[in-house]
mmCIF file of C-alpha atoms in Angstrom:
data_model
loop_
_atom_site.group_PDB
_atom_site.id
_atom_site.type_symbol
_atom_site.label_atom_id
_atom_site.label_comp_id
_atom_site.label_asym_id
_atom_site.label_seq_id
_atom_site.Cartn_x
_atom_site.Cartn_y
_atom_site.Cartn_z
ATOM 1 C CA VAL I 1 -6.519 32.341 14.314
ATOM 2 C CA LEU I 2 -5.813 31.865 10.642
ATOM 3 C CA ASP I 3 -7.396 35.258 9.569
ATOM 4 C CA ARG I 4 -5.480 37.041 12.384
ATOM 5 C CA ALA I 5 -2.126 35.282 11.607
ATOM 6 C CA LYS I 6 -2.445 36.419 8.038
ATOM 7 C CA GLY I 7 -2.546 40.020 9.135
ATOM 8 C CA THR I 8 0.264 39.588 11.451
ATOM 9 C CA ALA I 9 4.007 39.300 10.595
ATOM 10 C CA LEU I 10 4.835 35.964 12.082
ATOM 11 C CA ASP I 11 8.487 34.959 11.755
ATOM 12 C CA MET I 12 8.232 31.383 12.913
ATOM 13 C CA ALA I 13 11.983 31.035 12.764
ATOM 14 C CA SER I 14 12.495 33.726 15.335
ATOM 15 C CA PRO I 15 12.306 32.897 19.202
ATOM 16 C CA GLY I 16 9.109 35.168 19.426
ATOM 17 C CA GLY I 17 7.176 33.812 16.433
ATOM 18 C CA SER I 18 6.101 30.674 18.253
ATOM 19 C CA ALA I 19 5.081 32.534 21.342
ATOM 20 C CA ARG I 20 3.124 35.089 19.157
ATOM 21 C CA LEU I 21 1.311 32.166 17.416
ATOM 22 C CA ARG I 22 0.495 30.723 20.913
ATOM 23 C CA ALA I 23 -0.818 34.040 22.009
ATOM 24 C CA LEU I 24 -3.073 34.414 18.941
ATOM 25 C CA VAL I 25 -4.509 30.890 19.709
ATOM 26 C CA GLU I 26 -5.076 31.831 23.440
ATOM 27 C CA GLU I 27 -6.729 35.129 22.451
ATOM 28 C CA GLU I 28 -9.115 33.197 20.002
ATOM 29 C CA VAL I 29 -10.110 30.812 22.696
ATOM 30 C CA ALA I 30 -10.898 33.651 25.109
ATOM 31 C CA ARG I 31 -12.890 35.263 22.234
ATOM 32 C CA TRP I 32 -14.713 32.033 21.745
ATOM 33 C CA SER I 33 -15.661 31.977 25.421
ATOM 34 C CA ALA I 34 -16.718 35.522 25.353
ATOM 35 C CA ASP I 35 -18.974 34.759 22.253
ATOM 36 C CA HIS I 36 -20.427 31.873 24.214
ATOM 37 C CA LYS I 37 -21.329 33.981 27.139
ATOM 38 C CA ARG I 38 -23.058 36.361 24.785
ATOM 39 C CA GLY I 39 -25.074 33.522 23.317
ATOM 40 C CA LEU I 40 -23.215 33.531 19.912
ATOM 41 C CA ARG I 41 -21.884 30.048 20.346
ATOM 42 C CA SER I 42 -23.687 26.936 21.639
ATOM 43 C CA PHE I 43 -20.925 25.878 24.114
ATOM 44 C CA ASP I 44 -17.678 27.232 25.515
ATOM 45 C CA LEU I 45 -14.672 25.736 23.935
ATOM 46 C CA ALA I 46 -12.601 26.199 27.103
ATOM 47 C CA ASP I 47 -15.255 24.459 29.201
ATOM 48 C CA PRO I 48 -13.894 20.978 30.172
ATOM 49 C CA ASP I 49 -17.489 19.862 30.742
ATOM 50 C CA THR I 50 -18.270 20.152 27.091
ATOM 51 C CA PRO I 51 -18.095 16.703 25.651
ATOM 52 C CA LEU I 52 -14.723 15.839 24.064
ATOM 53 C CA LEU I 53 -16.276 15.075 20.728
ATOM 54 C CA ASP I 54 -17.919 18.487 20.598
ATOM 55 C CA GLN I 55 -14.711 20.289 21.678
ATOM 56 C CA LEU I 56 -12.608 18.562 18.829
ATOM 57 C CA LEU I 57 -15.312 18.958 16.212
ATOM 58 C CA SER I 58 -15.570 22.658 17.128
ATOM 59 C CA ALA I 59 -11.948 23.240 16.557
ATOM 60 C CA PHE I 60 -11.774 21.236 13.266
ATOM 61 C CA LEU I 61 -15.069 22.634 12.022
ATOM 62 C CA HIS I 62 -13.964 26.210 12.594
ATOM 63 C CA VAL I 63 -11.134 25.546 10.145
ATOM 64 C CA THR I 64 -13.595 23.790 7.816
ATOM 65 C CA ASP I 65 -15.920 26.866 7.932
ATOM 66 C CA HIS I 66 -12.835 29.055 7.076
ATOM 67 C CA HIS I 67 -11.973 26.953 4.054
ATOM 68 C CA GLU I 68 -15.606 27.096 2.910
ATOM 69 C CA SER I 69 -15.292 30.894 2.773
ATOM 70 C CA ASP I 70 -12.675 30.606 0.158
ATOM 71 C CA ARG I 71 -13.056 27.421 -1.835
ATOM 72 C CA GLU I 72 -10.290 28.164 -4.412
ATOM 73 C CA LEU I 73 -7.712 28.796 -1.576
ATOM 74 C CA ALA I 74 -8.873 25.574 0.091
ATOM 75 C CA ARG I 75 -8.445 23.594 -3.098
ATOM 76 C CA SER I 76 -4.917 24.957 -3.411
ATOM 77 C CA PHE I 77 -4.271 24.287 0.191
ATOM 78 C CA PHE I 78 -5.362 20.572 0.065
ATOM 79 C CA LYS I 79 -3.551 20.021 -3.286
ATOM 80 C CA GLU I 80 -0.226 21.725 -2.305
ATOM 81 C CA LEU I 81 0.172 21.514 1.310
ATOM 82 C CA LEU I 82 2.153 18.268 1.282
ATOM 83 C CA PHE I 83 4.546 19.568 -1.439
ATOM 84 C CA VAL I 84 5.793 22.732 -0.256
ATOM 85 C CA ASP I 85 9.574 23.490 -0.043
ATOM 86 C CA GLU I 86 11.598 25.338 2.512
ATOM 87 C CA PRO I 87 11.230 27.913 4.016
ATOM 88 C CA VAL I 88 7.520 27.507 3.636
ATOM 89 C CA ARG I 89 7.674 23.958 4.768
ATOM 90 C CA SER I 90 9.045 25.015 8.199
ATOM 91 C CA ASN I 91 6.362 27.514 8.610
ATOM 92 C CA VAL I 92 3.674 25.083 7.798
ATOM 93 C CA SER I 93 5.190 22.416 10.161
ATOM 94 C CA GLU I 94 5.276 25.026 13.008
ATOM 95 C CA ILE I 95 1.638 26.054 12.515
ATOM 96 C CA MET I 96 0.517 22.397 12.335
ATOM 97 C CA ARG I 97 2.658 21.483 15.386
ATOM 98 C CA GLY I 98 0.718 24.258 17.270
ATOM 99 C CA TYR I 99 -2.686 22.874 16.142
ATOM 100 C CA PHE I 100 -1.698 19.284 16.948
ATOM 101 C CA LEU I 101 -0.268 20.327 20.432
ATOM 102 C CA GLY I 102 -3.582 22.168 21.115
ATOM 103 C CA PHE I 103 -5.574 19.308 20.158
ATOM 104 C CA GLY I 104 -3.300 17.120 22.370
ATOM 105 C CA GLU I 105 -3.869 19.311 25.416
ATOM 106 C CA VAL I 106 -7.628 18.938 25.164
ATOM 107 C CA ILE I 107 -7.279 15.187 24.869
ATOM 108 C CA GLU I 108 -4.760 15.205 27.809
ATOM 109 C CA GLU I 109 -7.389 16.991 29.976
ATOM 110 C CA ALA I 110 -10.106 14.531 29.023
ATOM 111 C CA LYS I 111 -7.649 11.790 30.119
ATOM 112 C CA ARG I 112 -7.044 13.578 33.472
ATOM 113 C CA ARG I 113 -10.774 13.785 34.014
ATOM 114 C CA GLY I 114 -11.353 10.215 33.313
ATOM 115 C CA LYS I 115 -13.113 10.738 30.017
ATOM 116 C CA LEU I 116 -10.599 8.753 28.091
ATOM 117 C CA ASP I 117 -8.552 5.643 28.749
ATOM 118 C CA PRO I 118 -5.369 6.828 30.397
ATOM 119 C CA GLU I 119 -3.317 4.466 27.947
ATOM 120 C CA VAL I 120 -4.556 6.555 24.983
ATOM 121 C CA PRO I 121 -1.503 7.547 22.718
ATOM 122 C CA VAL I 122 -2.546 11.185 22.542
ATOM 123 C CA MET I 123 -0.506 12.164 19.282
ATOM 124 C CA ALA I 124 -1.662 8.988 17.528
ATOM 125 C CA LEU I 125 -5.349 9.937 18.326
ATOM 126 C CA VAL I 126 -4.576 13.404 17.110
ATOM 127 C CA ASN I 127 -2.970 12.113 13.853
ATOM 128 C CA ASN I 128 -5.975 9.895 13.317
ATOM 129 C CA LEU I 129 -8.490 12.775 13.683
ATOM 130 C CA PHE I 130 -6.483 15.017 11.489
ATOM 131 C CA ALA I 131 -6.324 12.237 8.773
ATOM 132 C CA ALA I 132 -10.029 11.765 8.976
ATOM 133 C CA TRP I 133 -10.616 15.546 8.613
ATOM 134 C CA TYR I 134 -7.898 15.943 5.849
ATOM 135 C CA LEU I 135 -9.514 13.200 3.651
ATOM 136 C CA THR I 136 -12.978 14.299 4.216
ATOM 137 C CA MET I 137 -11.865 17.922 3.283
ATOM 138 C CA GLN I 138 -10.265 16.473 0.128
ATOM 139 C CA ARG I 139 -13.538 14.854 -0.773
ATOM 140 C CA ARG I 140 -15.473 18.116 -0.046
ATOM 141 C CA HIS I 141 -13.226 20.165 -2.067
ATOM 142 C CA THR I 142 -13.481 17.889 -5.141
ATOM 143 C CA ASP I 143 -17.221 18.269 -4.787
ATOM 144 C CA THR I 144 -17.695 14.685 -4.051
ATOM 145 C CA ILE I 145 -19.723 15.484 -0.896
ATOM 146 C CA THR I 146 -21.567 18.491 0.325
ATOM 147 C CA ILE I 147 -20.539 20.558 3.372
ATOM 148 C CA THR I 148 -23.396 19.107 5.103
ATOM 149 C CA GLN I 149 -22.297 15.559 4.467
ATOM 150 C CA ALA I 150 -18.718 16.525 5.292
ATOM 151 C CA LYS I 151 -19.772 17.715 8.699
ATOM 152 C CA SER I 152 -21.861 14.614 9.315
ATOM 153 C CA GLN I 153 -19.156 12.265 8.313
ATOM 154 C CA LEU I 154 -16.718 14.044 10.478
ATOM 155 C CA ARG I 155 -18.908 13.724 13.400
ATOM 156 C CA SER I 156 -19.310 10.048 12.690
ATOM 157 C CA ALA I 157 -15.530 9.535 12.167
ATOM 158 C CA PHE I 158 -14.510 11.360 15.242
ATOM 159 C CA ALA I 159 -17.238 9.652 17.400
ATOM 160 C CA THR I 160 -15.922 6.225 16.068
ATOM 161 C CA ALA I 161 -12.425 7.238 16.868
ATOM 162 C CA LEU I 162 -13.341 8.061 20.463
ATOM 163 C CA MET I 163 -15.783 5.366 21.083
ATOM 164 C CA GLY I 164 -13.198 2.427 21.342
ATOM 165 C CA ILE I 165 -11.167 4.458 23.872
ATOM 166 C CA THR I 166 -13.736 5.907 26.085
ATOM 167 C CA PRO I 167 -14.291 4.082 29.333
ATOM 168 C CA LYS I 168 -17.782 2.585 29.654
ATOM 169 C CA PRO I 169 -19.904 3.836 32.525
ATOM 170 C CA GLY I 170 -19.130 1.901 35.789
ATOM 171 C CA SER I 171 -15.973 0.265 34.310
ATOM 172 C CA PRO I 172 -12.571 1.050 35.755
ATOM 173 C CA PRO I 173 -10.526 3.729 34.052
#
């Protein structure tokens, strides 16, 4: 989505900007699904039977892999993202809101299917997952850890975050 958004004139202040970004996300999810059917991906992102941990990690690690392809840009991103001014701030906020809402939808679906405690505050969980990812990526891009270590630590952090809110087999939801 990031690669395609770069090549598209997205005016997030316009009424159609948000819709176009959403369409890009939906197209990429469909592309992922097609890649899975051709054997290029190990699971289908859109498949609700894929474990929630794998769905969330897949999305976050896709962005991680994108950052790995341009480490200098990634370093700038992690150093400057929090300090941008308007009008860039509004655009960044809109893009991040899209990500967070997408992650929230995946989590809401898991709740509907009984895979998570129904009382889980979705956006709090999304914020916690993003915080774990962001801090891990900062460590990665200061060369404190390798990409392999970063991915392992993310899996562990995400699994831990989900562990306390996942109903135990046989327990009431």
